[in-house]
Every structure is written in C-alpha cells, then in structure tokens.
Amino acid sequence: MGRLLLALDATLASLAAAPRGLDVTISSVALIDPDDLHLPPHASARDADLFLMVGVDPADVVVWLDKPGVRLPVAVMLKSPPPEVVSRLDELSVAVIDVDPHARWERIYRLVLRVLDAAAAAPGAESMQAGSIGDLFELAGEVARRTGGLVSIEDARSHVLAYSSAGDEADELRRLSILGREGPAEMLAWLRQWGVLDALRTTDAPVPVAERHELGLRPRLAISIRTPHGDGSGEFLGAIWLQQGREPFADNTSDILRGAAAVAARIIARRRSAGSGHDDLVRRLLGARGDTIDATFLGTQLGMRPDADMHVVAFGGLNSDSSNASGTGWSKAFGTGPTPAMVSALTLHASAFSPLSVTTTLGPRAYVVLPDAEQEPTVAWAGSAVAAARRQFGVDARAVVAGPDAGLASVHALRTQGDRVLDAAQRESDLIEPVTTVAASTTGVLLGEIVALIEDNPELIDARVLDLAQRDEESGSDLTKSLRAYLDHFGDVRAAADALHVHPNTLRYRIRRVHELTGIDLDDPATRLVVALTLRVPR
C-alpha cells in the first residue's frame, strides 16, 4: 500500500487511516458503485483488496462493511470521507485513502492497475528492459531526481500516462492534468498561441515554456516523444513535461530530457506490441543464446540497420560495496552486478548519447549497444557514464569500448572482447585504465590471461618465489614486495625505492638477501621474466 500511495502522489490521494501499516499487500482492485451496495461485498467486489467507492455515500460504506462475517478489504478509496467514517473503518482494520474530490475515478482506476501490474512482475523478473527503466513511472521519477523538476509524461492526445511525485510544488496546470481534468482554457490557448504545442510536433529539441504568474503557471521544458528512427521523422507519441520546482533545473537537463524521450518512445512502442520481449532481443543480439545471430530479424525488431557500424560498451565492477574494492579503488567483486537503479540511470544516459542505443544486463555486467557511433565520442561518453556512477551512486565502475565493427552480426564478438578486458582487469587493474578500448588494453589482457594460465597450472609457478613469500609471512619481512617493485622498475633501484618509500641502500640490501636466500639470479633476463610472472599470481 505504501508503494501505491507513492505512485499516486499527494496530488491525487492521501492516507487517512492505516490500521495495519503501509506494508500490507494490495494485489487486486474493484470499482464499487451505489448499486453494488445492495449485494454482499464478496459478490460485488469478488474479494478484491482495494475498493474504489465511486459515487457512494461514505456513511453507506460503513453500513455495508460493518456486518458479521463480511470479508473486509485491505483499503477503500473515498472522496473526502468524514472523520467519523474514517474512524469507524479504522476500527474495522480497513485502511482509508482520501481521494481529491476533483479526481476522475477512471484515472485513479487506470493508475492503480498500472501500479499493480508493475508489482506483479516481482523483483528480479524481466520487465520491458530487465533491470533498467521499463516503466513510465520509473522513468518519470528518474528524470525528476536528476533534473530537480516535476515530470509528467503524456500521450499524443495529452492524456497523462505517468508522473513523478510532486509534493506541494505542482502548479495548477500540472495538478489538473494529473487529476484527469482539462487545464483552464486560457492556459491551453496560451500554449497554442506561443506555438508550444506545434513546436512539440515539429522539433525534437526541448521546448521552453515561460512562467505566467497570472495563470499560476511555473516555468517548464517540454520535449516530444517519437518512434525511434534516429532522424526526427518518427511518429509523434506524446511529450514529456518538466515543471520547475523550488530550485532551478540541473545544468544538463536538456540532455537528460533527450535521453528520457528516447526511452519513453521505446516503452510506449513496446506497449503497443506487448510481449515482444525487447530485453530478450538485446540479449540475443549480444549472443546470450549462442553465436548464431539473425541480424536482419533483430535489426528490424530493434530499429537498427543490419549493416550499421557497431560499438559495444561493457561495464563491470558496478558494485556499491566499497569493502570489495581493490587497492586501486576499482571494485573486483563482479558477483553482485549493477542494481536496477544503476541500470536505469545508464539506460537514460545512453539514450541521451544515442537515441538508437539499447541497454541490458547479462549476469553481473551491463552492456550498451551503440549503432553508427564514432569511437572517440563513445569513449568520452563511457567516461562520463563511469563518472556519473561514482557521483550518483558512490560506486566504482570500469567501462570497455569494443568496436567499431561492421554489422549487427559483430555485436556478439564485440561483447566477448569487452568481457575479455573486464576479466583481465580483475587481475591486472594497474595495467588497464578504468575507461579504455579493447585495442588499448592488449598488454593488460594478454598478461592477465598468461597469469591466469600460470595460476591454473601450479607446476608453472617458480617455487623459489613461493618460498620467499613464506619467509615473509613467518618473519614479517618485505622481501617479496621489494622484489616485485625492483622488477617492475626494470632494476632502477632509486625509482623502486621511492615507490616503496625506503632508502635505496635498504632496497639494495633486500635484493642481495633475495639472492642469498633463494639463489635467484636477477642478472639473467629469462629468470627475471619467470619471477615477474610468478609474482603476479595471486597468493
């Protein structure tokens, strides 16, 4: 019930009584009119959890429910219920939700159904884009949080589809729109006069709407929602309206709105063909079902040209547990993967960069597929996405840009390349940049895979290094650490000593002790290579 109230927002409804708290489950709803009161509740509502009392006298509701043996609902919705009615229903352990007297019941009913449908998907279930933004209410909330404004999403006929929570900051136009009532005629006439409505149908850019104190109209930005064709010629599906609250909009609001419009277009389009399994299509494109990819079919379904030049950006280390971070500050605990909120933000960010992008998760990693993107801007965007993850969620992330390669059929191979770099980064984080390309990571990847091979085959490990490490553990010395620093700095004693924060003579003494204790000849190039590789194997 708490989630339902958050979705409806105070503009529509407020809680009058909650005798069993907000954690009670509501899974079904029924519309009740005066004729239904002549029947027992179980016959009228078929044991629904929530009753919407349409045109019913609140006092009659109490009489109807206050009978022995009646199965009571979890909650009822009433318009302006008197205190005595609220009190009696509270005694009956029935929650009371007070609905704005100007709200349209059909609007309330549709919104409740949407919330229940979203909840029925269950945590972890695949939505329209599993783990990412799959619902317009979720999208509205994300945009509101990132811009600092109040969001409403409308269809092509100006019917409100979803909105963000507003508190007491909503102006009259927003409030009436959410209630399902048409705004004052002078407001609509003013929007038409200034060309706002026409602009939404003819441009993809955000359209500003100035403040009008006499109409109670606060400043706004609006952007059109169109079918994703990438060239601005798509079908007009509706608009996203962003009302300014108490604070100015965020600096990057225009980019956020562009991304939100692209995401909203995909959600609305997928609603038209429910069951199309958008996320499943993206995963198939990435090779989740094997190497064979029907590029023509997937391109048609996802709105991408089969012969487009492709990039795949693979994100790993999306983990908020800082205790799992390595010494470089980058998370190595890939097991938990990104949270839905993280992928929601990534989806919005990617759509702002490329309206034709698609985002999904596979296991603990997230992937963004970008058709017809240039490599340099893609790398820059990946860097901004990693920075946003740090700023927004306080987490560390790595991003690997794979591509470009020709055609949708290349996406699986690109994803494999990105995974290869992320796997290597778990071992050789000091050799692989947090934001990188496949080509720039070649040394780190090859070294990481060689070290992994050595680790999996203990007979390849130099036993002298193991003995040295054992001595360090028993005596508390730092001979192993000193040996690695010496090799990493190509025998430059002064540079290695600086890295260890010791005097050069101290390091020279330790290197002599290594030779005395193990017999390792550091003047021999082959010996240095074998020892350096062994030192990289996790203890």
Tab-separated table of C-alpha atoms in Angstrom, residues 51-351:
chain	number	residue	atom	x	y	z
A	51	PHE	CA	-12.342	-0.874	-3.218
A	52	LEU	CA	-12.780	2.335	-5.232
A	53	MET	CA	-16.057	3.766	-3.948
A	54	VAL	CA	-17.466	5.601	-6.988
A	55	GLY	CA	-20.422	7.918	-6.273
A	56	VAL	CA	-21.066	6.183	-2.969
A	57	ASP	CA	-22.092	7.975	0.227
A	58	PRO	CA	-19.244	7.317	2.718
A	59	ALA	CA	-21.750	6.616	5.502
A	60	ASP	CA	-23.274	3.838	3.387
A	61	VAL	CA	-19.862	2.243	3.018
A	62	VAL	CA	-19.614	1.792	6.786
A	63	VAL	CA	-23.076	0.202	6.933
A	64	TRP	CA	-22.193	-2.112	4.042
A	65	LEU	CA	-18.940	-3.342	5.564
A	66	ASP	CA	-19.869	-3.314	9.262
A	67	LYS	CA	-21.657	-6.653	9.253
A	68	PRO	CA	-20.757	-10.024	10.842
A	69	GLY	CA	-18.956	-12.463	8.561
A	70	VAL	CA	-18.105	-9.914	5.852
A	71	ARG	CA	-14.673	-10.283	4.228
A	72	LEU	CA	-13.235	-6.826	4.561
A	73	PRO	CA	-10.933	-5.240	2.003
A	74	VAL	CA	-7.420	-4.090	2.835
A	75	ALA	CA	-8.317	-0.497	1.926
A	76	VAL	CA	-11.036	1.680	0.452
A	77	MET	CA	-10.724	4.864	-1.585
A	78	LEU	CA	-13.228	7.602	-0.823
A	79	LYS	CA	-13.556	11.229	-1.824
A	80	SER	CA	-13.367	13.491	1.238
A	81	PRO	CA	-14.574	10.916	3.816
A	82	PRO	CA	-15.929	12.451	7.073
A	83	PRO	CA	-13.807	11.876	10.219
A	84	GLU	CA	-16.434	9.579	11.752
A	85	VAL	CA	-16.353	7.314	8.710
A	86	VAL	CA	-12.573	7.193	8.767
A	87	SER	CA	-12.622	6.399	12.479
A	88	ARG	CA	-15.091	3.512	12.102
A	89	LEU	CA	-13.254	1.964	9.153
A	90	ASP	CA	-10.037	2.268	11.139
A	91	GLU	CA	-11.711	0.280	13.935
A	92	LEU	CA	-12.610	-2.370	11.351
A	93	SER	CA	-8.904	-2.538	10.325
A	94	VAL	CA	-9.673	-1.133	6.886
A	95	ALA	CA	-7.267	1.488	5.570
A	96	VAL	CA	-8.797	4.658	4.132
A	97	ILE	CA	-7.297	6.557	1.208
A	98	ASP	CA	-8.695	10.058	0.795
A	99	VAL	CA	-9.055	10.930	-2.910
A	100	ASP	CA	-9.071	14.506	-4.200
A	101	PRO	CA	-12.711	15.423	-4.916
A	102	HIS	CA	-11.758	16.720	-8.380
A	103	ALA	CA	-10.021	13.496	-9.460
A	104	ARG	CA	-11.616	11.334	-12.113
A	105	TRP	CA	-12.264	7.807	-10.928
A	106	GLU	CA	-11.304	6.286	-14.272
A	107	ARG	CA	-7.910	7.980	-13.963
A	108	ILE	CA	-7.450	6.622	-10.454
A	109	TYR	CA	-8.502	3.154	-11.591
A	110	ARG	CA	-6.042	3.094	-14.518
A	111	LEU	CA	-3.183	4.300	-12.352
A	112	VAL	CA	-3.881	1.703	-9.679
A	113	LEU	CA	-3.935	-1.049	-12.305
A	114	ARG	CA	-0.567	0.110	-13.662
A	115	VAL	CA	0.995	0.037	-10.205
A	116	LEU	CA	-0.395	-3.435	-9.517
A	117	ASP	CA	0.752	-4.723	-12.912
A	118	ALA	CA	4.270	-3.446	-12.247
A	119	ALA	CA	4.313	-5.062	-8.811
A	120	ALA	CA	3.080	-8.357	-10.264
A	121	ALA	CA	6.284	-8.584	-12.304
A	122	ALA	CA	8.047	-9.431	-8.994
A	123	PRO	CA	11.567	-8.424	-8.028
A	124	GLY	CA	14.131	-9.836	-10.410
A	125	ALA	CA	11.604	-10.622	-13.120
A	126	GLU	CA	12.350	-9.348	-16.581
A	127	SER	CA	10.420	-6.247	-17.422
A	128	MET	CA	10.464	-4.383	-20.709
A	129	GLN	CA	14.186	-3.970	-20.309
A	130	ALA	CA	15.201	-6.109	-17.388
A	131	GLY	CA	16.977	-4.304	-14.612
A	132	SER	CA	16.604	-0.997	-16.409
A	133	ILE	CA	13.885	1.568	-16.979
A	134	GLY	CA	10.883	-0.480	-18.033
A	135	ASP	CA	8.007	1.599	-16.684
A	136	LEU	CA	6.992	5.194	-17.408
A	137	PHE	CA	6.505	5.960	-13.713
A	138	GLU	CA	10.046	4.787	-13.025
A	139	LEU	CA	11.298	6.910	-15.909
A	140	ALA	CA	9.418	9.979	-14.635
A	141	GLY	CA	10.899	9.534	-11.170
A	142	GLU	CA	14.424	9.120	-12.526
A	143	VAL	CA	14.175	12.253	-14.683
A	144	ALA	CA	12.723	14.260	-11.802
A	145	ARG	CA	15.514	13.194	-9.482
A	146	ARG	CA	18.251	14.065	-11.972
A	147	THR	CA	16.826	17.388	-13.148
A	148	GLY	CA	15.301	18.674	-9.923
A	149	GLY	CA	11.955	19.264	-11.651
A	150	LEU	CA	8.462	17.745	-11.689
A	151	VAL	CA	7.785	15.349	-14.546
A	152	SER	CA	4.634	14.270	-16.312
A	153	ILE	CA	4.517	12.072	-19.417
A	154	GLU	CA	1.574	12.425	-21.807
A	155	ASP	CA	0.420	10.535	-24.863
A	156	ALA	CA	-0.348	12.094	-28.250
A	157	ARG	CA	-3.827	13.103	-27.025
A	158	SER	CA	-2.431	14.880	-23.946
A	159	HIS	CA	-3.586	12.161	-21.553
A	160	VAL	CA	-1.217	11.771	-18.611
A	161	LEU	CA	0.478	8.356	-18.688
A	162	ALA	CA	2.801	8.778	-15.715
A	163	TYR	CA	4.266	11.420	-13.448
A	164	SER	CA	6.778	11.935	-10.664
A	165	SER	CA	5.996	12.803	-7.055
A	166	ALA	CA	5.391	16.498	-6.619
A	167	GLY	CA	4.548	17.344	-3.026
A	168	ASP	CA	3.263	20.917	-2.806
A	169	GLU	CA	5.352	22.241	-5.718
A	170	ALA	CA	2.900	21.391	-8.512
A	171	ASP	CA	1.274	24.338	-10.267
A	172	GLU	CA	-2.377	24.401	-11.348
A	173	LEU	CA	-1.808	23.044	-14.848
A	174	ARG	CA	0.123	20.036	-13.595
A	175	ARG	CA	-2.339	19.354	-10.781
A	176	LEU	CA	-5.380	19.438	-13.068
A	177	SER	CA	-3.642	17.298	-15.672
A	178	ILE	CA	-2.843	14.597	-13.130
A	179	LEU	CA	-6.379	14.719	-11.733
A	180	GLY	CA	-7.632	13.944	-15.227
A	181	ARG	CA	-9.219	17.344	-15.723
A	182	GLU	CA	-8.519	19.617	-18.648
A	183	GLY	CA	-6.467	22.678	-17.816
A	184	PRO	CA	-8.080	26.118	-17.872
A	185	ALA	CA	-8.943	27.176	-21.405
A	186	GLU	CA	-6.761	30.281	-21.159
A	187	MET	CA	-3.744	28.130	-20.278
A	188	LEU	CA	-4.220	25.881	-23.293
A	189	ALA	CA	-4.894	28.862	-25.528
A	190	TRP	CA	-1.701	30.492	-24.321
A	191	LEU	CA	0.317	27.336	-25.078
A	192	ARG	CA	-1.137	27.251	-28.585
A	193	GLN	CA	-0.637	30.985	-29.106
A	194	TRP	CA	3.037	30.775	-28.313
A	195	GLY	CA	3.469	27.757	-30.554
A	196	VAL	CA	4.429	25.333	-27.809
A	197	LEU	CA	2.101	22.557	-28.959
A	198	ASP	CA	3.066	22.991	-32.601
A	199	ALA	CA	6.753	23.011	-31.718
A	200	LEU	CA	6.418	19.689	-29.910
A	201	ARG	CA	5.120	18.105	-33.098
A	202	THR	CA	7.775	19.602	-35.359
A	203	THR	CA	11.035	19.508	-33.383
A	204	ASP	CA	12.991	17.040	-31.286
A	205	ALA	CA	14.633	19.750	-29.177
A	206	PRO	CA	13.380	20.734	-25.703
A	207	VAL	CA	10.771	23.490	-25.932
A	208	PRO	CA	10.818	26.160	-23.184
A	209	VAL	CA	7.587	27.437	-21.652
A	210	ALA	CA	7.837	30.743	-19.789
A	211	GLU	CA	6.315	31.433	-16.391
A	212	ARG	CA	2.882	33.148	-16.226
A	213	HIS	CA	2.110	34.358	-12.728
A	214	GLU	CA	-1.458	35.366	-13.564
A	215	LEU	CA	-2.238	31.812	-14.664
A	216	GLY	CA	-0.345	30.112	-11.838
A	217	LEU	CA	1.956	28.615	-14.467
A	218	ARG	CA	5.562	27.933	-13.479
A	219	PRO	CA	8.465	27.656	-15.980
A	220	ARG	CA	8.597	24.454	-17.989
A	221	LEU	CA	10.520	22.472	-20.543
A	222	ALA	CA	8.794	20.008	-22.844
A	223	ILE	CA	10.135	17.508	-25.352
A	224	SER	CA	8.370	15.337	-27.891
A	225	ILE	CA	8.329	11.553	-27.780
A	226	ARG	CA	8.714	9.910	-31.182
A	227	THR	CA	9.181	6.428	-32.525
A	228	PRO	CA	12.933	5.695	-32.559
A	229	HIS	CA	14.092	6.320	-36.129
A	230	GLY	CA	17.060	8.493	-35.217
A	231	ASP	CA	16.361	11.177	-37.844
A	232	GLY	CA	13.490	13.031	-36.203
A	233	SER	CA	10.905	11.688	-38.648
A	234	GLY	CA	9.290	9.218	-36.279
A	235	GLU	CA	5.639	9.147	-35.322
A	236	PHE	CA	4.613	11.600	-32.577
A	237	LEU	CA	3.759	9.540	-29.487
A	238	GLY	CA	3.391	12.231	-26.843
A	239	ALA	CA	5.501	14.572	-24.728
A	240	ILE	CA	7.467	14.823	-21.518
A	241	TRP	CA	6.712	17.939	-19.480
A	242	LEU	CA	9.164	19.165	-16.859
A	243	GLN	CA	7.875	21.775	-14.448
A	244	GLN	CA	10.383	23.788	-12.436
A	245	GLY	CA	10.078	23.317	-8.688
A	246	ARG	CA	11.596	25.459	-5.976
A	247	GLU	CA	15.107	25.174	-7.438
A	248	PRO	CA	16.397	25.779	-10.988
A	249	PHE	CA	16.821	22.830	-13.317
A	250	ALA	CA	20.119	20.912	-13.364
A	251	ASP	CA	22.701	22.118	-15.919
A	252	ASN	CA	22.399	19.002	-18.099
A	253	THR	CA	18.607	18.943	-18.109
A	254	SER	CA	18.313	19.201	-21.908
A	255	ASP	CA	20.477	16.096	-22.390
A	256	ILE	CA	18.512	14.206	-19.750
A	257	LEU	CA	15.235	15.085	-21.487
A	258	ARG	CA	16.566	13.876	-24.845
A	259	GLY	CA	17.541	10.576	-23.294
A	260	ALA	CA	14.212	10.296	-21.484
A	261	ALA	CA	12.285	10.924	-24.706
A	262	ALA	CA	14.150	8.089	-26.419
A	263	VAL	CA	13.479	5.716	-23.514
A	264	ALA	CA	9.801	6.735	-23.326
A	265	ALA	CA	9.414	6.116	-27.062
A	266	ARG	CA	10.701	2.575	-26.678
A	267	ILE	CA	8.452	1.873	-23.703
A	268	ILE	CA	5.346	3.206	-25.466
A	269	ALA	CA	6.226	1.345	-28.658
A	270	ARG	CA	6.723	-1.882	-26.723
A	271	ARG	CA	3.373	-1.412	-25.014
A	272	ARG	CA	1.794	-1.447	-28.444
A	273	SER	CA	3.240	-4.856	-29.071
A	274	ALA	CA	3.224	-6.287	-25.563
A	275	GLY	CA	5.148	-9.475	-25.219
A	276	SER	CA	7.719	-8.563	-27.856
A	277	GLY	CA	10.468	-9.331	-25.343
A	278	HIS	CA	12.691	-6.327	-26.039
A	279	ASP	CA	15.264	-7.278	-23.450
A	280	ASP	CA	15.402	-10.819	-24.771
A	281	LEU	CA	16.096	-9.430	-28.247
A	282	VAL	CA	19.014	-7.340	-26.953
A	283	ARG	CA	20.451	-10.327	-25.123
A	284	ARG	CA	20.164	-12.445	-28.244
A	285	LEU	CA	22.000	-9.711	-30.135
A	286	LEU	CA	24.787	-9.939	-27.548
A	287	GLY	CA	24.990	-13.700	-28.055
A	288	ALA	CA	23.206	-14.877	-24.921
A	289	ARG	CA	21.659	-17.719	-26.926
A	290	GLY	CA	24.736	-18.696	-28.881
A	291	ASP	CA	26.924	-17.468	-31.681
A	292	THR	CA	24.294	-17.536	-34.426
A	293	ILE	CA	22.533	-14.171	-34.753
A	294	ASP	CA	19.752	-13.342	-37.194
A	295	ALA	CA	20.925	-9.803	-37.863
A	296	THR	CA	18.099	-8.955	-40.238
A	297	PHE	CA	15.375	-10.014	-37.806
A	298	LEU	CA	16.985	-8.392	-34.757
A	299	GLY	CA	17.708	-5.204	-36.680
A	300	THR	CA	14.064	-4.936	-37.707
A	301	GLN	CA	12.869	-5.520	-34.143
A	302	LEU	CA	15.320	-3.080	-32.563
A	303	GLY	CA	15.189	-0.389	-35.251
A	304	MET	CA	18.822	-0.805	-36.301
A	305	ARG	CA	20.283	-1.247	-39.777
A	306	PRO	CA	21.786	-4.761	-40.096
A	307	ASP	CA	24.886	-3.267	-41.767
A	308	ALA	CA	25.439	-0.451	-39.246
A	309	ASP	CA	28.875	0.073	-37.700
A	310	MET	CA	28.575	-1.163	-34.132
A	311	HIS	CA	30.153	-0.397	-30.770
A	312	VAL	CA	29.513	-2.288	-27.542
A	313	VAL	CA	30.377	-0.715	-24.200
A	314	ALA	CA	30.777	-3.289	-21.428
A	315	PHE	CA	30.516	-2.128	-17.814
A	316	GLY	CA	31.893	-4.163	-14.927
A	317	GLY	CA	32.537	-3.605	-11.278
A	318	LEU	CA	29.157	-1.908	-10.749
A	319	ASN	CA	29.159	-2.645	-7.052
A	320	SER	CA	28.329	-0.357	-4.129
A	321	ASP	CA	30.270	-2.414	-1.549
A	322	SER	CA	33.453	-0.445	-1.070
A	323	SER	CA	34.912	-3.230	1.066
A	324	ASN	CA	35.292	-5.249	-2.110
A	325	ALA	CA	37.434	-2.624	-3.831
A	326	SER	CA	40.988	-3.371	-4.854
A	327	GLY	CA	43.992	-1.260	-3.949
A	328	THR	CA	43.361	0.947	-6.966
A	329	GLY	CA	39.840	1.715	-5.781
A	330	TRP	CA	38.142	-0.301	-8.544
A	331	SER	CA	35.744	-2.987	-7.433
A	332	LYS	CA	36.777	-6.532	-8.223
A	333	ALA	CA	33.608	-8.070	-6.797
A	334	PHE	CA	31.718	-8.552	-10.028
A	335	GLY	CA	29.404	-11.143	-8.496
A	336	THR	CA	26.602	-8.864	-7.331
A	337	GLY	CA	26.264	-6.820	-10.512
A	338	PRO	CA	24.521	-3.484	-11.041
A	339	THR	CA	21.318	-2.612	-9.208
A	340	PRO	CA	18.148	-1.787	-11.196
A	341	ALA	CA	18.575	1.890	-10.291
A	342	MET	CA	22.107	1.886	-11.706
A	343	VAL	CA	20.987	0.356	-14.989
A	344	SER	CA	18.011	2.712	-15.135
A	345	ALA	CA	20.401	5.643	-14.949
A	346	LEU	CA	22.706	4.021	-17.513
A	347	THR	CA	19.808	3.486	-19.921
A	348	LEU	CA	18.802	7.129	-19.665
A	349	HIS	CA	22.404	8.284	-20.062
A	350	ALA	CA	22.939	6.082	-23.129
A	351	SER	CA	19.718	7.186	-24.780
